[in-house]
mmCIF file of C-alpha atoms in Angstrom:
data_model
loop_
_atom_site.group_PDB
_atom_site.id
_atom_site.type_symbol
_atom_site.label_atom_id
_atom_site.label_comp_id
_atom_site.label_asym_id
_atom_site.label_seq_id
_atom_site.Cartn_x
_atom_site.Cartn_y
_atom_site.Cartn_z
ATOM 1 C CA MET A 179 126.709 84.052 89.544
ATOM 2 C CA LYS A 180 126.400 80.530 90.862
ATOM 3 C CA THR A 181 124.757 79.058 93.947
ATOM 4 C CA GLY A 182 127.311 78.784 96.775
ATOM 5 C CA GLU A 183 129.684 81.281 95.162
ATOM 6 C CA ASP A 184 131.575 83.771 97.336
ATOM 7 C CA VAL A 185 130.911 87.347 96.218
ATOM 8 C CA ALA A 186 131.525 90.875 97.449
ATOM 9 C CA ILE A 187 129.026 93.691 97.997
ATOM 10 C CA ALA A 188 130.395 97.058 96.903
ATOM 11 C CA LYS A 189 128.881 99.529 99.365
ATOM 12 C CA ARG A 190 128.038 103.124 98.520
ATOM 13 C CA ASP A 191 130.761 104.390 100.875
ATOM 14 C CA GLY A 192 133.476 102.536 98.894
ATOM 15 C CA SER A 193 133.885 99.581 101.253
ATOM 16 C CA PHE A 194 133.434 95.877 100.370
ATOM 17 C CA HIS A 195 131.562 93.204 102.294
ATOM 18 C CA LYS A 196 132.049 89.499 101.478
ATOM 19 C CA THR A 197 129.108 87.086 101.506
ATOM 20 C CA LYS A 198 127.884 83.859 99.878
ATOM 21 C CA ILE A 199 125.043 83.278 97.413
ATOM 22 C CA THR A 200 122.702 80.716 98.982
ATOM 23 C CA LYS A 201 119.964 80.631 96.330
ATOM 24 C CA LEU A 202 119.170 82.048 92.898
ATOM 25 C CA PHE A 203 115.760 82.507 91.295
ATOM 26 C CA SER A 204 114.663 83.435 87.802
ATOM 27 C CA PHE A 205 111.198 84.622 86.819
ATOM 28 C CA SER A 206 108.601 82.893 84.667
ATOM 29 C CA GLY A 207 105.695 85.322 84.509
ATOM 30 C CA LEU A 208 104.836 86.060 88.131
ATOM 31 C CA LYS A 209 106.406 82.825 89.431
ATOM 32 C CA ARG A 210 109.935 82.268 90.706
ATOM 33 C CA THR A 211 111.987 79.324 89.472
ATOM 34 C CA ASP A 212 115.031 77.867 91.274
ATOM 35 C CA ILE A 213 118.249 78.005 89.235
ATOM 36 C CA THR A 214 121.886 77.202 90.013
ATOM 37 C CA GLU A 215 123.613 79.745 87.801
ATOM 38 C CA THR A 216 122.868 82.824 85.707
ATOM 39 C CA SER A 217 123.745 83.944 82.202
ATOM 40 C CA LEU A 218 124.237 87.421 80.793
ATOM 41 C CA GLY A 219 121.046 89.510 80.673
ATOM 42 C CA ASP A 220 119.038 87.467 83.194
ATOM 43 C CA ILE A 221 116.753 89.239 85.658
ATOM 44 C CA ILE A 222 117.121 87.292 88.904
ATOM 45 C CA ALA A 223 116.443 87.299 92.629
ATOM 46 C CA VAL A 224 119.269 86.503 95.045
ATOM 47 C CA ALA A 225 118.942 84.971 98.532
ATOM 48 C CA GLY A 226 121.556 85.110 101.254
ATOM 49 C CA VAL A 227 122.768 88.662 100.633
ATOM 50 C CA GLU A 228 122.052 90.853 103.654
ATOM 51 C CA GLY A 229 122.524 94.551 104.250
ATOM 52 C CA ILE A 230 122.403 95.571 100.584
ATOM 53 C CA THR A 231 120.591 98.689 99.354
ATOM 54 C CA ILE A 232 119.673 100.275 96.025
ATOM 55 C CA GLY A 233 122.723 101.404 94.030
ATOM 56 C CA GLU A 234 125.172 98.858 95.482
ATOM 57 C CA THR A 235 126.824 96.159 93.348
ATOM 58 C CA ILE A 236 127.251 92.395 93.827
ATOM 59 C CA THR A 237 130.665 91.775 92.305
ATOM 60 C CA SER A 238 133.626 89.387 92.249
ATOM 61 C CA ALA A 239 135.233 88.750 95.636
ATOM 62 C CA GLU A 240 138.735 88.475 94.101
ATOM 63 C CA ASN A 241 138.554 91.350 91.602
ATOM 64 C CA PRO A 242 135.707 93.686 92.649
ATOM 65 C CA ALA A 243 134.488 96.061 89.924
ATOM 66 C CA PRO A 244 131.480 98.031 91.214
ATOM 67 C CA LEU A 245 129.145 99.895 88.868
ATOM 68 C CA PRO A 246 128.614 103.651 89.375
ATOM 69 C CA PRO A 247 126.051 104.095 92.176
ATOM 70 C CA ILE A 248 122.505 105.150 91.292
ATOM 71 C CA ILE A 249 121.779 108.696 92.461
ATOM 72 C CA ILE A 250 118.409 109.046 94.175
ATOM 73 C CA ASP A 251 116.749 112.482 94.096
ATOM 74 C CA GLU A 252 116.602 114.102 97.501
ATOM 75 C CA PRO A 253 113.174 114.446 99.198
ATOM 76 C CA THR A 254 111.441 117.809 98.834
ATOM 77 C CA ILE A 255 108.280 117.406 100.955
ATOM 78 C CA ALA A 256 107.974 116.408 104.626
ATOM 79 C CA MET A 257 104.889 115.350 106.586
ATOM 80 C CA LEU A 258 104.385 114.422 110.233
ATOM 81 C CA PHE A 259 102.928 110.938 110.783
ATOM 82 C CA THR A 260 101.315 110.604 114.217
ATOM 83 C CA ILE A 261 99.151 108.096 116.049
ATOM 84 C CA ASN A 262 95.450 108.935 116.026
ATOM 85 C CA THR A 263 94.512 110.866 119.178
ATOM 86 C CA SER A 264 91.064 112.011 118.045
ATOM 87 C CA PRO A 265 87.822 111.023 119.816
ATOM 88 C CA PHE A 266 87.192 108.558 116.961
ATOM 89 C CA CYS A 267 90.424 106.611 117.578
ATOM 90 C CA GLY A 268 90.188 102.869 116.946
ATOM 91 C CA ARG A 269 87.093 102.948 114.760
ATOM 92 C CA GLU A 270 88.700 102.612 111.321
ATOM 93 C CA GLY A 271 91.891 100.576 111.764
ATOM 94 C CA ASN A 272 93.405 97.617 113.572
ATOM 95 C CA TYR A 273 96.919 99.020 114.029
ATOM 96 C CA VAL A 274 96.793 102.170 116.153
ATOM 97 C CA THR A 275 99.960 102.246 118.306
ATOM 98 C CA SER A 276 103.238 104.046 117.640
ATOM 99 C CA ARG A 277 105.028 100.686 117.535
ATOM 100 C CA ASN A 278 102.774 99.570 114.664
ATOM 101 C CA LEU A 279 103.387 102.866 112.876
ATOM 102 C CA ARG A 280 107.176 102.638 113.231
ATOM 103 C CA GLU A 281 107.303 99.021 112.034
ATOM 104 C CA ARG A 282 105.240 99.854 108.948
ATOM 105 C CA LEU A 283 107.379 102.868 108.054
ATOM 106 C CA ASP A 284 110.613 100.887 108.559
ATOM 107 C CA LYS A 285 109.247 98.218 106.214
ATOM 108 C CA GLU A 286 108.407 100.860 103.590
ATOM 109 C CA LEU A 287 111.915 102.338 103.762
ATOM 110 C CA LEU A 288 113.419 98.999 102.676
ATOM 111 C CA THR A 289 111.810 99.161 99.221
ATOM 112 C CA ASN A 290 110.820 102.805 98.743
ATOM 113 C CA VAL A 291 114.307 104.238 98.387
ATOM 114 C CA SER A 292 113.275 107.865 97.854
ATOM 115 C CA LEU A 293 111.579 108.009 101.274
ATOM 116 C CA ARG A 294 113.332 109.004 104.479
ATOM 117 C CA MET A 295 112.230 109.034 108.103
ATOM 118 C CA GLU A 296 113.474 111.289 110.907
ATOM 119 C CA GLU A 297 112.844 111.196 114.630
ATOM 120 C CA THR A 298 110.873 114.089 116.123
ATOM 121 C CA GLY A 299 111.793 113.773 119.799
ATOM 122 C CA SER A 300 108.407 112.181 120.478
ATOM 123 C CA THR A 301 107.713 108.450 120.504
ATOM 124 C CA ASP A 302 104.260 109.019 118.987
ATOM 125 C CA SER A 303 105.218 110.891 115.794
ATOM 126 C CA PHE A 304 107.640 110.507 112.900
ATOM 127 C CA LYS A 305 108.750 112.930 110.211
ATOM 128 C CA VAL A 306 108.498 111.307 106.764
ATOM 129 C CA LEU A 307 110.238 112.944 103.802
ATOM 130 C CA GLY A 308 109.385 112.137 100.179
ATOM 131 C CA ARG A 309 109.643 113.372 96.606
ATOM 132 C CA GLY A 310 106.216 114.989 96.530
ATOM 133 C CA GLU A 311 102.704 115.086 97.930
ATOM 134 C CA LEU A 312 101.547 112.376 95.504
ATOM 135 C CA GLN A 313 104.126 109.882 96.778
ATOM 136 C CA LEU A 314 103.206 110.556 100.401
ATOM 137 C CA SER A 315 99.474 110.412 99.705
ATOM 138 C CA ILE A 316 99.909 107.005 98.044
ATOM 139 C CA LEU A 317 101.776 105.765 101.126
ATOM 140 C CA ILE A 318 99.005 107.040 103.414
ATOM 141 C CA GLU A 319 96.302 105.366 101.331
ATOM 142 C CA MET A 320 98.208 102.071 101.281
ATOM 143 C CA MET A 321 98.563 102.150 105.066
ATOM 144 C CA ARG A 322 94.862 102.911 105.547
ATOM 145 C CA ARG A 323 93.872 99.987 103.321
ATOM 146 C CA GLU A 324 96.183 97.713 105.323
ATOM 147 C CA GLY A 325 94.375 98.644 108.537
ATOM 148 C CA TYR A 326 96.695 101.317 109.927
ATOM 149 C CA GLU A 327 95.087 104.274 111.666
ATOM 150 C CA LEU A 328 97.095 107.480 111.812
ATOM 151 C CA MET A 329 97.054 111.266 111.621
ATOM 152 C CA VAL A 330 99.195 113.317 109.232
ATOM 153 C CA GLY A 331 100.276 116.931 109.368
ATOM 154 C CA LYS A 332 100.365 119.627 106.732
ATOM 155 C CA PRO A 333 102.988 119.099 103.973
ATOM 156 C CA GLU A 334 106.115 121.189 104.506
ATOM 157 C CA ILE A 335 108.935 121.973 102.119
ATOM 158 C CA VAL A 336 112.472 120.702 102.846
ATOM 159 C CA THR A 337 114.853 123.678 102.715
ATOM 160 C CA LYS A 338 118.641 124.011 102.862
ATOM 161 C CA HIS A 339 121.145 126.683 103.837
ATOM 162 C CA ILE A 340 123.845 127.072 101.156
ATOM 163 C CA ASP A 341 126.518 129.788 101.521
ATOM 164 C CA GLY A 342 124.399 131.447 104.182
ATOM 165 C CA LYS A 343 121.323 131.651 101.934
ATOM 166 C CA LEU A 344 117.997 129.898 102.470
ATOM 167 C CA MET A 345 117.438 127.612 99.483
ATOM 168 C CA GLU A 346 114.320 125.703 98.457
ATOM 169 C CA PRO A 347 113.813 122.890 95.910
ATOM 170 C CA VAL A 348 112.587 123.810 92.446
ATOM 171 C CA GLU A 349 110.755 121.626 89.912
ATOM 172 C CA HIS A 350 110.639 121.505 86.128
ATOM 173 C CA LEU A 351 106.875 121.376 85.521
ATOM 174 C CA THR A 352 105.537 120.308 82.118
ATOM 175 C CA VAL A 353 101.830 120.695 81.313
ATOM 176 C CA ASP A 354 99.950 119.705 78.168
ATOM 177 C CA ILE A 355 96.628 121.511 77.825
ATOM 178 C CA PRO A 356 94.017 122.603 75.268
ATOM 179 C CA GLU A 357 94.598 126.083 73.866
ATOM 180 C CA GLU A 358 91.585 127.623 75.624
ATOM 181 C CA PHE A 359 93.026 126.851 79.077
ATOM 182 C CA VAL A 360 96.495 128.369 78.597
ATOM 183 C CA GLY A 361 95.496 131.616 80.336
ATOM 184 C CA VAL A 362 94.056 130.064 83.481
ATOM 185 C CA VAL A 363 97.021 127.677 83.854
ATOM 186 C CA MET A 364 99.524 130.528 83.435
ATOM 187 C CA GLU A 365 97.628 132.536 86.056
ATOM 188 C CA HIS A 366 97.618 129.732 88.647
ATOM 189 C CA VAL A 367 101.259 128.730 88.156
ATOM 190 C CA GLY A 368 102.383 132.379 88.053
ATOM 191 C CA SER A 369 100.721 133.085 91.402
ATOM 192 C CA ARG A 370 102.819 130.245 92.833
ATOM 193 C CA LYS A 371 106.119 131.858 91.730
ATOM 194 C CA GLY A 372 106.319 129.783 88.538
ATOM 195 C CA GLU A 373 108.187 131.092 85.493
ATOM 196 C CA VAL A 374 107.636 129.996 81.897
ATOM 197 C CA ALA A 375 110.722 128.223 80.519
ATOM 198 C CA ASN A 376 109.338 127.074 77.175
ATOM 199 C CA MET A 377 106.067 126.909 75.217
ATOM 200 C CA HIS A 378 105.193 124.863 72.140
ATOM 201 C CA ASN A 379 101.944 124.748 70.183
ATOM 202 C CA HIS A 380 101.437 121.313 68.639
ATOM 203 C CA GLY A 381 99.139 122.695 65.974
ATOM 204 C CA TYR A 382 96.210 120.424 66.708
ATOM 205 C CA GLY A 383 94.581 122.318 69.571
ATOM 206 C CA ARG A 384 96.922 121.498 72.445
ATOM 207 C CA VAL A 385 99.823 123.477 73.900
ATOM 208 C CA ARG A 386 102.797 122.247 75.929
ATOM 209 C CA VAL A 387 104.113 124.719 78.482
ATOM 210 C CA GLU A 388 107.207 124.191 80.647
ATOM 211 C CA PHE A 389 107.598 126.034 83.939
ATOM 212 C CA ARG A 390 110.249 126.400 86.589
ATOM 213 C CA VAL A 391 108.348 126.513 89.867
ATOM 214 C CA PRO A 392 109.249 126.040 93.569
ATOM 215 C CA SER A 393 108.267 122.615 94.895
ATOM 216 C CA ARG A 394 105.971 124.154 97.515
ATOM 217 C CA GLY A 395 104.068 125.822 94.682
ATOM 218 C CA LEU A 396 102.987 122.381 93.467
ATOM 219 C CA ILE A 397 101.193 121.506 96.715
ATOM 220 C CA GLY A 398 97.504 121.318 95.860
ATOM 221 C CA LEU A 399 98.102 122.519 92.294
ATOM 222 C CA ARG A 400 97.113 119.304 90.514
ATOM 223 C CA SER A 401 93.530 119.219 91.808
ATOM 224 C CA THR A 402 93.066 122.943 91.086
ATOM 225 C CA LEU A 403 94.254 122.633 87.490
ATOM 226 C CA LEU A 404 92.222 119.475 86.891
ATOM 227 C CA THR A 405 89.104 121.387 87.937
ATOM 228 C CA ASP A 406 89.869 124.509 85.912
ATOM 229 C CA THR A 407 90.773 122.562 82.751
ATOM 230 C CA ARG A 408 87.814 120.164 83.095
ATOM 231 C CA GLY A 409 90.146 117.209 83.556
ATOM 232 C CA THR A 410 91.980 117.705 80.259
ATOM 233 C CA ILE A 411 95.429 118.638 81.635
ATOM 234 C CA VAL A 412 98.409 116.284 81.522
ATOM 235 C CA MET A 413 101.170 117.369 83.905
ATOM 236 C CA ASN A 414 104.497 116.065 85.157
ATOM 237 C CA ALA A 415 107.189 117.518 87.434
ATOM 238 C CA LEU A 416 110.877 116.639 87.814
ATOM 239 C CA PHE A 417 113.295 117.793 90.497
ATOM 240 C CA ALA A 418 115.563 120.513 89.060
ATOM 241 C CA GLY A 419 117.811 121.550 91.954
ATOM 242 C CA TYR A 420 117.627 124.391 94.468
ATOM 243 C CA ILE A 421 117.005 128.116 94.173
ATOM 244 C CA GLU A 422 117.007 130.961 96.646
ATOM 245 C CA TRP A 423 113.828 131.279 98.723
ATOM 246 C CA GLN A 424 111.162 132.894 96.534
ATOM 247 C CA GLY A 425 109.117 134.555 99.263
ATOM 248 C CA GLU A 426 105.597 133.882 100.413
ATOM 249 C CA ILE A 427 103.132 132.050 98.166
ATOM 250 C CA PRO A 428 99.429 132.926 98.588
ATOM 251 C CA GLN A 429 97.406 130.238 100.350
ATOM 252 C CA ARG A 430 93.690 129.486 100.113
ATOM 253 C CA PRO A 431 91.584 131.862 102.258
ATOM 254 C CA THR A 432 89.529 129.136 103.940
ATOM 255 C CA GLY A 433 90.396 126.077 105.980
ATOM 256 C CA ALA A 434 88.734 122.770 106.823
ATOM 257 C CA LEU A 435 85.937 122.080 109.296
ATOM 258 C CA ILE A 436 86.953 119.585 111.979
ATOM 259 C CA ALA A 437 84.716 118.267 114.756
ATOM 260 C CA ASP A 438 86.504 117.728 118.091
ATOM 261 C CA ARG A 439 83.696 115.690 119.687
ATOM 262 C CA ALA A 440 80.678 113.567 118.856
ATOM 263 C CA GLY A 441 77.198 115.072 119.038
ATOM 264 C CA LEU A 442 74.078 116.206 117.209
ATOM 265 C CA THR A 443 73.873 119.167 114.853
ATOM 266 C CA THR A 444 71.571 120.541 112.181
ATOM 267 C CA SER A 445 72.140 121.167 108.486
ATOM 268 C CA HIS A 446 71.145 124.814 109.015
ATOM 269 C CA ALA A 447 73.900 125.286 111.621
ATOM 270 C CA LEU A 448 76.554 123.676 109.450
ATOM 271 C CA TYR A 449 75.501 125.680 106.383
ATOM 272 C CA ASN A 450 76.099 128.968 108.193
ATOM 273 C CA LEU A 451 79.241 127.660 109.877
ATOM 274 C CA GLN A 452 81.057 126.726 106.674
ATOM 275 C CA GLU A 453 81.095 130.352 105.480
ATOM 276 C CA ARG A 454 83.108 131.337 108.558
ATOM 277 C CA ALA A 455 85.909 128.782 108.165
ATOM 278 C CA TYR A 456 88.706 131.253 107.469
ATOM 279 C CA SER A 457 91.460 129.706 109.599
ATOM 280 C CA SER A 458 92.102 126.903 112.054
ATOM 281 C CA LEU A 459 91.813 129.318 115.011
ATOM 282 C CA ASP A 460 88.477 130.630 113.788
ATOM 283 C CA LEU A 461 87.328 127.068 113.202
ATOM 284 C CA ALA A 462 88.185 125.920 116.702
ATOM 285 C CA SER A 463 86.431 128.771 118.459
ATOM 286 C CA THR A 464 83.449 128.858 116.111
ATOM 287 C CA PHE A 465 82.749 125.136 116.237
ATOM 288 C CA THR A 466 83.094 125.029 120.007
ATOM 289 C CA LYS A 467 80.522 127.793 120.353
ATOM 290 C CA ALA A 468 78.205 126.033 117.900
#
């Protein structure tokens, strides 16, 4: 490409949009350098091209030849992002309105191509869909560090109806663990509807086990396995398609303690209260009485 050259953008839907290259930049370390033309193999930044997304091709305007589009894995986990309506609103962040929240999410969608956002019918909340709980938790932490204050809902799986059947996403889970922890890992993953696909003993004290497990079975699994294997587990999951709904997966028997107002309490009261935190309904009534 050359500065001032007329080019075409090959869109994902098969259409072409003509535009002009206004500036070209190459990279020297972390710095950008102005250039007037590129050679084969250069990694460059282009200015003047609007409305282009991941997977689309900048090509010749006279003889367009687009590359095959990049396929992005579909999101499997959804969470509700809402403005903070708790009694402690405004104490931790500078950006607290729904307008701030929408602008930040729209900005994230420009570069984080595996994320999606859906309207919820309310101006104060947005449904954000991603590839997993880790991706969404990273987004939440980034927003908190940037001064955004928000509430998030419980992670939910993204299901589909195919040929009249309820289908859910499934992951190919690979774990690498010491031999003594194979039993506890198999027990945890098995309780979450996981099935062993392959197992290999390296011969030096570690075992690699591959599972096929529903995506919702991975929610909260990483922290549990890290605790039970004393931090020695190495795990990775890849999207592997959809399977028919696998039925209910057991959840933890206790919930989280949440205060709905400011006030004084005693350590003795909280110590006895924590043993009764079996569900959100029990929590609400118990804490109000306390």
